[in-house]
Amino acid sequence: MTSTALEGLQSYQCLSHRFVLVCPDPILRRRVTELMRDFTQSRGEVAFGSDDAGSTTYSLLGALTAGGRPWYSLRRDGEEVAVGPEAGAVVDQLLWQISVDTLARPQRCVLVHAGAVVSPAGGGMLILGESGAGKTTLVAALVQDGFGYLSDEAGVLDPDTCLLQPWPRPLGFKHPERPLARFACLFPPPGTAGAHETRHVRAELLRAGAIAAPSPVRHVIDYRYEPGAEPNVLPLSRATTLARIGSAAPGLRDHGQAGLDILGRMVRGASTHELVSGDLERSVALVRELASA
Amino acid sequence: MTDDPEPEDRRNAFVPVRRASVSETEVDGEVVLLEAETGAMHVLNPIAAAVWSALDGVRDVSAITDELSTIAGADPATVGADVTTFLRELGRMGLLLQAPPENEPSRRGAGA
């Protein structure tokens, strides 16, 4: 067994999802390890070929084509799930796949598909919204403006403490080819290679010390970005909000009554609103207002 | 010749039973339901929540109607019709073991 082989294999845990990452390329591995360090626990290097029972193996492999161009592939338990000439795009796919697999696993905590931040006053905020509703963009802007970062993908609610736990994965921007002015420095200029792919950005790049501690939920906002829409905040009944939260909690069925009770407890202590907006900056201002009310 | 009960009698004698897979919690007077087999969420307003809370798996529609019409001080016939309509809706949503009998033409007087 060589040291190279040992260095190419790393074992991680992300909430209850255990996985092994195989990445023989040291440069690529450093890049991935850097992106994953906030939201995964490294369980250390494991011996090459050892059996980490119950875990998933992601293999991130690089090669050269016959023409001498780099070519990357991502395999999940041996099955190829992404290929391409850009390492960044395949790394993005890896992070996305880890998130999807984490959300699909049974968890001790109740997971809600939502953004999660903490206001400067210390109140946890759950930002609901369909995929593509603009949660990540709103979360990123709030973090830049002083909110603490918990996650752009899932609110993780601890059933014992009813606190929102951090799951600070890198924020996944879906349309970096048309970056908003406040995020422009984070992405390759439009028209350059890779500018059209999803790009993951560590919260620390948005603001140093951005990752927040576990916090009680004080606000729930159901958010939707709608181009051209005049920003509008409306109160939402707590019961309707709870139903929407439950619909966004893929593992709630497994938690049953206990899960519904914990979500009910959470929502009873929170203000609940719906926000539709076509203007990010005004959305941020409205959310700040709600958080300070 | 058997004496089949009238549809209305059968509806009044129907005992609605909640599915065991349904969890519930009350928030601000409304009740939120989770059906664990499908993951579907439902919100019951306070009136619907009162009917839901009366479903103890023992009492029939007639007894439930009596209780609710007494509490509300409303006409039992009106309350009974509303309760039956709501129970059918719950049945369609998969929240009851069985939905109340549907309306059907009476067989009496049909020339049998």
Coordinates of C-alpha atoms in Angstrom, one line a residue:
Chain A
M1 CA 0.0 0.0 0.0
T2 CA 1.4 3.3 -1.0
S3 CA 1.1 6.7 0.7
T4 CA -0.4 8.0 -2.6
A5 CA -3.2 5.5 -2.4
L6 CA -3.8 6.4 1.2
E7 CA -4.0 10.1 0.4
G8 CA -6.5 9.4 -2.4
L9 CA -9.2 8.1 -0.1
Q10 CA -10.9 10.1 2.6
S11 CA -13.8 9.1 4.9
Y12 CA -16.5 11.7 5.8
Q13 CA -19.7 12.1 7.6
C14 CA -22.4 14.7 6.7
L15 CA -25.2 14.6 9.3
S16 CA -26.0 10.8 9.2
H17 CA -24.7 10.3 5.7
R18 CA -21.3 8.5 5.7
F19 CA -19.3 8.5 2.6
V20 CA -15.9 7.8 1.2
L21 CA -14.3 10.1 -1.3
V22 CA -11.8 8.7 -3.7
C23 CA -9.8 11.4 -5.5
P24 CA -6.3 10.5 -6.6
D25 CA -5.5 13.9 -8.1
P26 CA -3.9 15.9 -5.2
I27 CA -4.9 19.3 -6.7
L28 CA -8.5 18.3 -7.2
R29 CA -8.6 16.6 -3.8
R30 CA -7.3 19.8 -2.1
R31 CA -10.0 21.8 -3.8
V32 CA -12.8 19.4 -2.8
T33 CA -11.5 19.1 0.7
E34 CA -11.5 22.8 1.1
L35 CA -15.1 23.1 -0.1
M36 CA -16.3 20.3 2.2
R37 CA -14.6 21.3 5.4
D38 CA -17.4 23.4 6.7
F39 CA -20.2 20.9 6.4
T40 CA -18.7 17.5 6.8
Q41 CA -16.8 15.9 9.5
S42 CA -13.6 14.3 8.3
R43 CA -13.4 10.8 9.7
G44 CA -9.8 10.5 8.6
E45 CA -8.0 8.6 6.0
V46 CA -9.0 5.0 5.6
A47 CA -6.9 2.2 4.2
F48 CA -7.3 1.9 0.5
G49 CA -9.8 -0.8 -0.3
S50 CA -11.2 -1.1 3.2
D51 CA -14.9 -1.7 3.6
D52 CA -16.7 1.2 5.2
A53 CA -20.0 -0.6 5.6
G54 CA -23.2 1.3 4.9
S55 CA -21.4 4.2 3.3
T56 CA -21.4 5.6 -0.2
T57 CA -18.3 5.9 -2.3
Y58 CA -17.8 8.9 -4.5
S59 CA -14.9 8.7 -7.0
L60 CA -13.7 11.9 -8.6
L61 CA -11.3 10.9 -11.3
G62 CA -9.3 12.8 -13.8
A63 CA -7.7 11.6 -17.1
L64 CA -6.4 12.9 -20.3
T65 CA -8.2 12.3 -23.6
A66 CA -6.3 11.0 -26.7
G67 CA -6.0 14.6 -27.8
G68 CA -4.3 15.5 -24.5
R69 CA -7.3 17.4 -23.0
P70 CA -8.3 16.8 -19.4
W71 CA -11.5 14.9 -18.8
Y72 CA -13.2 14.3 -15.4
S73 CA -15.7 11.9 -14.1
L74 CA -17.8 11.4 -11.0
R75 CA -18.9 8.0 -9.9
R76 CA -21.3 7.1 -7.1
D77 CA -20.8 3.6 -5.9
G78 CA -19.2 2.8 -9.2
E79 CA -21.9 4.2 -11.4
E80 CA -20.9 7.2 -13.5
V81 CA -23.1 10.2 -12.7
A82 CA -21.2 13.1 -14.3
V83 CA -18.5 13.6 -16.9
G84 CA -17.0 16.6 -18.5
P85 CA -13.9 18.6 -19.4
E86 CA -14.3 21.1 -16.5
A87 CA -13.2 20.0 -13.0
G88 CA -15.3 22.7 -11.5
A89 CA -18.5 21.4 -13.0
V90 CA -17.8 17.8 -11.8
V91 CA -17.0 19.1 -8.3
D92 CA -20.3 21.0 -8.3
Q93 CA -22.0 17.8 -9.2
L94 CA -20.3 16.0 -6.4
L95 CA -21.4 18.5 -3.8
W96 CA -25.0 18.5 -5.2
Q97 CA -25.0 14.7 -5.1
I98 CA -23.7 14.6 -1.5
S99 CA -26.5 17.0 -0.5
V100 CA -29.2 15.0 -2.2
D101 CA -27.9 11.7 -0.7
T102 CA -27.7 13.4 2.8
L103 CA -31.3 14.6 2.6
A104 CA -32.5 11.2 1.4
R105 CA -31.1 9.4 4.5
P106 CA -33.0 8.9 7.7
Q107 CA -31.9 11.5 10.2
R108 CA -32.2 12.1 13.9
C109 CA -32.8 15.8 13.1
V110 CA -35.8 16.9 11.1
L111 CA -34.6 18.3 7.8
V112 CA -36.5 21.0 5.9
H113 CA -35.6 22.0 2.3
A114 CA -35.0 25.7 3.0
G115 CA -32.4 28.3 3.5
A116 CA -31.4 29.0 7.1
V117 CA -29.8 32.1 8.6
V118 CA -29.5 33.9 11.9
S119 CA -30.4 37.6 12.2
P120 CA -28.0 40.0 13.8
A121 CA -30.3 39.9 16.9
G122 CA -29.8 36.1 17.2
G123 CA -33.1 34.9 15.8
G124 CA -33.0 31.9 13.5
M125 CA -34.8 32.3 10.2
L126 CA -36.1 29.6 7.9
I127 CA -36.4 30.6 4.3
L128 CA -38.8 28.3 2.5
G129 CA -39.1 28.2 -1.3
E130 CA -39.3 25.8 -4.2
S131 CA -36.1 24.9 -6.1
G132 CA -35.2 27.9 -8.2
A133 CA -37.2 30.3 -6.0
G134 CA -34.0 32.3 -5.2
K135 CA -33.3 31.0 -1.7
T136 CA -29.6 30.8 -2.2
T137 CA -29.3 34.3 -3.6
L138 CA -31.3 35.8 -0.8
V139 CA -29.4 33.8 1.8
A140 CA -26.1 34.9 0.3
A141 CA -27.1 38.6 0.3
L142 CA -28.3 38.4 3.9
V143 CA -25.0 36.8 4.9
Q144 CA -23.1 39.5 3.2
D145 CA -25.1 42.0 5.1
G146 CA -24.4 40.5 8.6
F147 CA -26.8 37.6 9.0
G148 CA -25.2 34.3 10.2
Y149 CA -25.1 31.4 7.8
L150 CA -26.6 28.0 8.6
S151 CA -27.4 26.6 5.2
D152 CA -28.7 27.4 1.7
E153 CA -30.2 23.9 1.3
A154 CA -31.7 22.6 4.5
G155 CA -33.0 23.7 7.9
V156 CA -31.7 21.1 10.3
L157 CA -33.9 21.1 13.4
D158 CA -32.6 19.2 16.5
P159 CA -35.6 17.4 18.1
D160 CA -34.0 17.6 21.6
T161 CA -33.3 21.3 21.7
C162 CA -35.6 22.6 18.9
L163 CA -32.6 24.6 17.7
L164 CA -31.7 25.2 14.1
Q165 CA -28.4 23.6 13.5
P166 CA -25.7 24.7 11.1
W167 CA -25.3 22.7 7.9
P168 CA -23.0 25.2 6.2
R169 CA -22.4 23.6 2.9
P170 CA -20.9 25.9 0.2
L171 CA -23.7 28.0 -1.3
G172 CA -24.7 26.7 -4.7
F173 CA -25.4 29.5 -7.2
K174 CA -27.4 28.1 -10.1
H175 CA -27.0 31.0 -12.6
P176 CA -23.5 32.5 -12.1
E177 CA -23.4 33.4 -15.8
R178 CA -25.6 36.4 -14.9
P179 CA -24.3 37.4 -11.5
L180 CA -25.9 40.2 -9.6
A181 CA -23.5 43.1 -8.9
R182 CA -23.0 42.2 -5.3
F183 CA -21.8 38.7 -6.2
A184 CA -19.9 39.5 -9.3
C185 CA -16.5 39.1 -7.7
L186 CA -17.2 35.5 -6.8
F187 CA -17.6 34.1 -10.3
P188 CA -15.7 33.9 -13.6
P189 CA -16.7 36.7 -15.9
P190 CA -19.6 36.0 -18.2
G191 CA -18.5 34.3 -21.4
T192 CA -15.5 32.6 -19.9
A193 CA -15.1 28.8 -19.6
G194 CA -17.3 27.4 -16.9
A195 CA -19.3 30.6 -16.3
H196 CA -22.6 28.9 -17.0
E197 CA -22.2 26.1 -14.5
T198 CA -23.5 26.0 -10.9
R199 CA -20.8 27.4 -8.7
H200 CA -20.3 26.6 -5.0
V201 CA -19.0 29.3 -2.8
R202 CA -17.9 28.9 0.9
A203 CA -19.8 31.2 3.2
E204 CA -16.5 32.5 4.5
L205 CA -15.9 34.1 1.1
L206 CA -19.2 36.1 1.5
R207 CA -18.2 37.3 5.0
A208 CA -15.5 36.2 7.3
G209 CA -16.9 34.4 10.4
A210 CA -20.2 34.0 8.7
I211 CA -21.1 30.6 10.0
A212 CA -23.5 30.8 12.9
A213 CA -24.1 28.8 16.0
P214 CA -27.3 26.8 16.6
S215 CA -30.2 29.1 17.1
P216 CA -33.9 29.1 18.0
V217 CA -36.3 29.7 15.1
R218 CA -37.9 33.1 15.4
H219 CA -39.0 33.7 11.8
V220 CA -40.2 31.6 8.9
I221 CA -40.5 33.2 5.4
D222 CA -41.9 31.5 2.3
Y223 CA -39.9 33.3 -0.4
R224 CA -40.3 33.4 -4.1
Y225 CA -38.3 35.5 -6.5
E226 CA -40.6 36.6 -9.4
P227 CA -38.9 38.8 -12.0
G228 CA -40.7 42.2 -12.1
A229 CA -42.8 41.6 -9.0
E230 CA -43.2 44.5 -6.6
P231 CA -41.8 43.3 -3.3
N232 CA -44.6 42.3 -1.0
V233 CA -44.7 40.8 2.4
L234 CA -47.9 39.2 3.7
P235 CA -48.5 37.4 7.0
L236 CA -49.1 33.7 6.7
S237 CA -51.0 31.7 9.3
R238 CA -48.8 29.5 11.4
A239 CA -50.9 26.4 10.4
T240 CA -50.5 27.1 6.7
T241 CA -46.8 27.8 7.3
L242 CA -46.5 24.5 9.2
A243 CA -48.1 22.6 6.3
R244 CA -45.7 24.2 3.8
I245 CA -42.8 23.3 6.1
G246 CA -44.0 19.7 6.3
S247 CA -44.3 19.5 2.6
A248 CA -40.7 20.6 2.3
A249 CA -39.5 18.0 4.9
P250 CA -38.8 14.8 2.9
G251 CA -38.1 12.7 6.0
L252 CA -41.1 13.9 8.1
R253 CA -43.0 10.8 7.2
D254 CA -40.4 8.7 9.1
H255 CA -40.5 11.0 12.2
G256 CA -44.4 10.9 12.3
Q257 CA -46.1 12.4 15.3
A258 CA -42.8 13.3 17.0
G259 CA -41.6 15.2 13.9
L260 CA -44.9 17.1 13.5
D261 CA -44.8 18.0 17.2
I262 CA -41.3 19.5 16.9
L263 CA -42.2 21.5 13.8
G264 CA -45.4 22.7 15.6
R265 CA -43.3 23.8 18.6
M266 CA -41.0 25.6 16.3
V267 CA -43.7 27.4 14.3
R268 CA -45.6 28.5 17.4
G269 CA -42.6 30.5 18.5
A270 CA -42.0 32.2 15.1
S271 CA -43.4 35.0 13.0
T272 CA -44.6 33.6 9.7
H273 CA -44.7 35.5 6.4
E274 CA -44.8 35.1 2.6
L275 CA -42.5 37.3 0.5
V276 CA -42.7 37.6 -3.3
S277 CA -40.2 39.9 -4.8
G278 CA -38.5 40.8 -8.1
D279 CA -35.9 42.9 -6.4
L280 CA -33.1 41.3 -4.3
E281 CA -32.0 44.5 -2.5
R282 CA -35.5 45.4 -1.4
S283 CA -36.1 41.8 -0.3
V284 CA -33.0 42.0 1.9
A285 CA -34.4 45.3 3.4
L286 CA -37.8 43.7 4.0
V287 CA -36.3 40.7 5.7
R288 CA -34.1 42.9 7.9
E289 CA -37.2 44.7 8.9
L290 CA -39.1 41.5 9.8
A291 CA -36.1 40.2 11.7
S292 CA -35.9 43.4 13.8
A293 CA -39.6 43.7 14.5
Chain B
M1 CA -87.5 -9.1 0.6
T2 CA -85.0 -7.5 3.0
D3 CA -85.5 -4.2 4.7
D4 CA -82.5 -2.3 3.5
P5 CA -82.0 0.9 5.4
E6 CA -82.4 4.2 3.6
P7 CA -79.2 5.8 2.4
E8 CA -79.6 8.5 4.9
D9 CA -80.0 6.0 7.7
R10 CA -76.9 4.2 6.5
R11 CA -75.0 7.5 6.5
N12 CA -76.1 8.4 10.0
A13 CA -75.1 4.9 11.2
F14 CA -71.7 5.2 9.6
V15 CA -68.8 5.3 12.2
P16 CA -65.9 7.3 10.8
V17 CA -62.5 6.1 11.8
R18 CA -59.3 8.0 11.4
R19 CA -56.4 6.3 9.7
A20 CA -53.6 5.3 12.2
S21 CA -51.0 6.9 9.8
V22 CA -52.4 10.4 10.4
S23 CA -50.5 12.6 12.9
E24 CA -51.9 15.9 14.0
T25 CA -51.0 19.1 15.9
E26 CA -53.0 22.2 16.8
V27 CA -51.7 25.6 15.9
D28 CA -53.6 28.8 16.7
G29 CA -57.0 27.0 16.7
E30 CA -56.3 25.2 13.4
V31 CA -55.2 21.6 13.1
V32 CA -52.4 20.5 10.8
L33 CA -52.5 16.9 9.7
L34 CA -49.7 14.7 8.3
E35 CA -50.6 11.6 6.4
A36 CA -47.4 9.5 6.9
E37 CA -48.0 7.1 4.0
T38 CA -48.0 9.8 1.4
G39 CA -46.4 12.7 3.3
A40 CA -49.3 14.9 2.5
M41 CA -50.1 17.8 4.8
H42 CA -53.5 19.3 5.4
V43 CA -54.8 22.3 7.3
L44 CA -58.2 22.2 9.0
N45 CA -59.9 25.4 10.0
P46 CA -61.4 25.6 13.5
I47 CA -64.8 24.3 12.3
A48 CA -63.3 21.4 10.5
A49 CA -61.0 20.8 13.4
A50 CA -64.0 20.5 15.7
V51 CA -65.4 17.7 13.5
W52 CA -62.1 16.0 13.3
S53 CA -61.7 16.0 17.0
A54 CA -65.1 14.4 17.4
L55 CA -64.0 11.4 15.4
D56 CA -63.3 8.9 18.2
G57 CA -63.8 5.8 16.1
V58 CA -66.8 4.8 18.3
R59 CA -69.6 7.3 17.6
D60 CA -71.5 7.3 14.4
V61 CA -72.4 10.3 12.3
S62 CA -75.7 10.8 14.0
A63 CA -74.1 11.0 17.5
I64 CA -71.3 13.4 16.2
T65 CA -74.0 15.6 14.5
D66 CA -76.0 15.7 17.7
E67 CA -72.9 16.8 19.7
L68 CA -71.8 19.5 17.2
S69 CA -75.3 20.9 16.6
T70 CA -75.8 21.2 20.3
I71 CA -72.4 23.0 20.8
A72 CA -73.1 25.3 17.8
G73 CA -76.8 25.8 18.5
A74 CA -77.4 25.0 14.9
D75 CA -80.0 23.0 13.0
P76 CA -79.1 19.3 13.2
A77 CA -80.1 18.6 9.6
T78 CA -77.8 21.3 8.3
V79 CA -75.0 20.3 10.6
G80 CA -75.5 16.6 9.6
A81 CA -75.2 17.5 5.9
D82 CA -72.1 19.5 6.5
V83 CA -70.5 16.8 8.6
T84 CA -71.2 14.2 5.9
T85 CA -69.8 16.4 3.1
F86 CA -66.7 17.0 5.2
L87 CA -66.3 13.3 6.0
R88 CA -66.4 12.5 2.3
E89 CA -63.7 15.0 1.7
L90 CA -61.6 13.4 4.5
G91 CA -62.2 10.1 2.9
R92 CA -61.1 11.3 -0.5
M93 CA -57.9 12.7 1.1
G94 CA -57.2 9.3 2.5
L95 CA -57.5 10.4 6.1
L96 CA -60.2 7.9 7.1
L97 CA -60.2 4.1 7.0
Q98 CA -63.4 4.4 4.9
A99 CA -65.5 7.2 3.4
P100 CA -69.2 7.5 4.3
P101 CA -71.6 5.9 1.9
E102 CA -72.3 8.0 -1.2
N103 CA -75.7 9.2 -2.2
E104 CA -77.6 6.6 -4.2
P105 CA -81.2 6.3 -5.4
S106 CA -83.5 4.8 -2.9
R107 CA -84.6 1.3 -3.8
R108 CA -88.0 1.7 -2.1
G109 CA -90.7 2.6 -4.5
A110 CA -88.6 1.6 -7.5
G111 CA -91.0 -1.1 -8.4
A112 CA -89.1 -4.0 -6.8

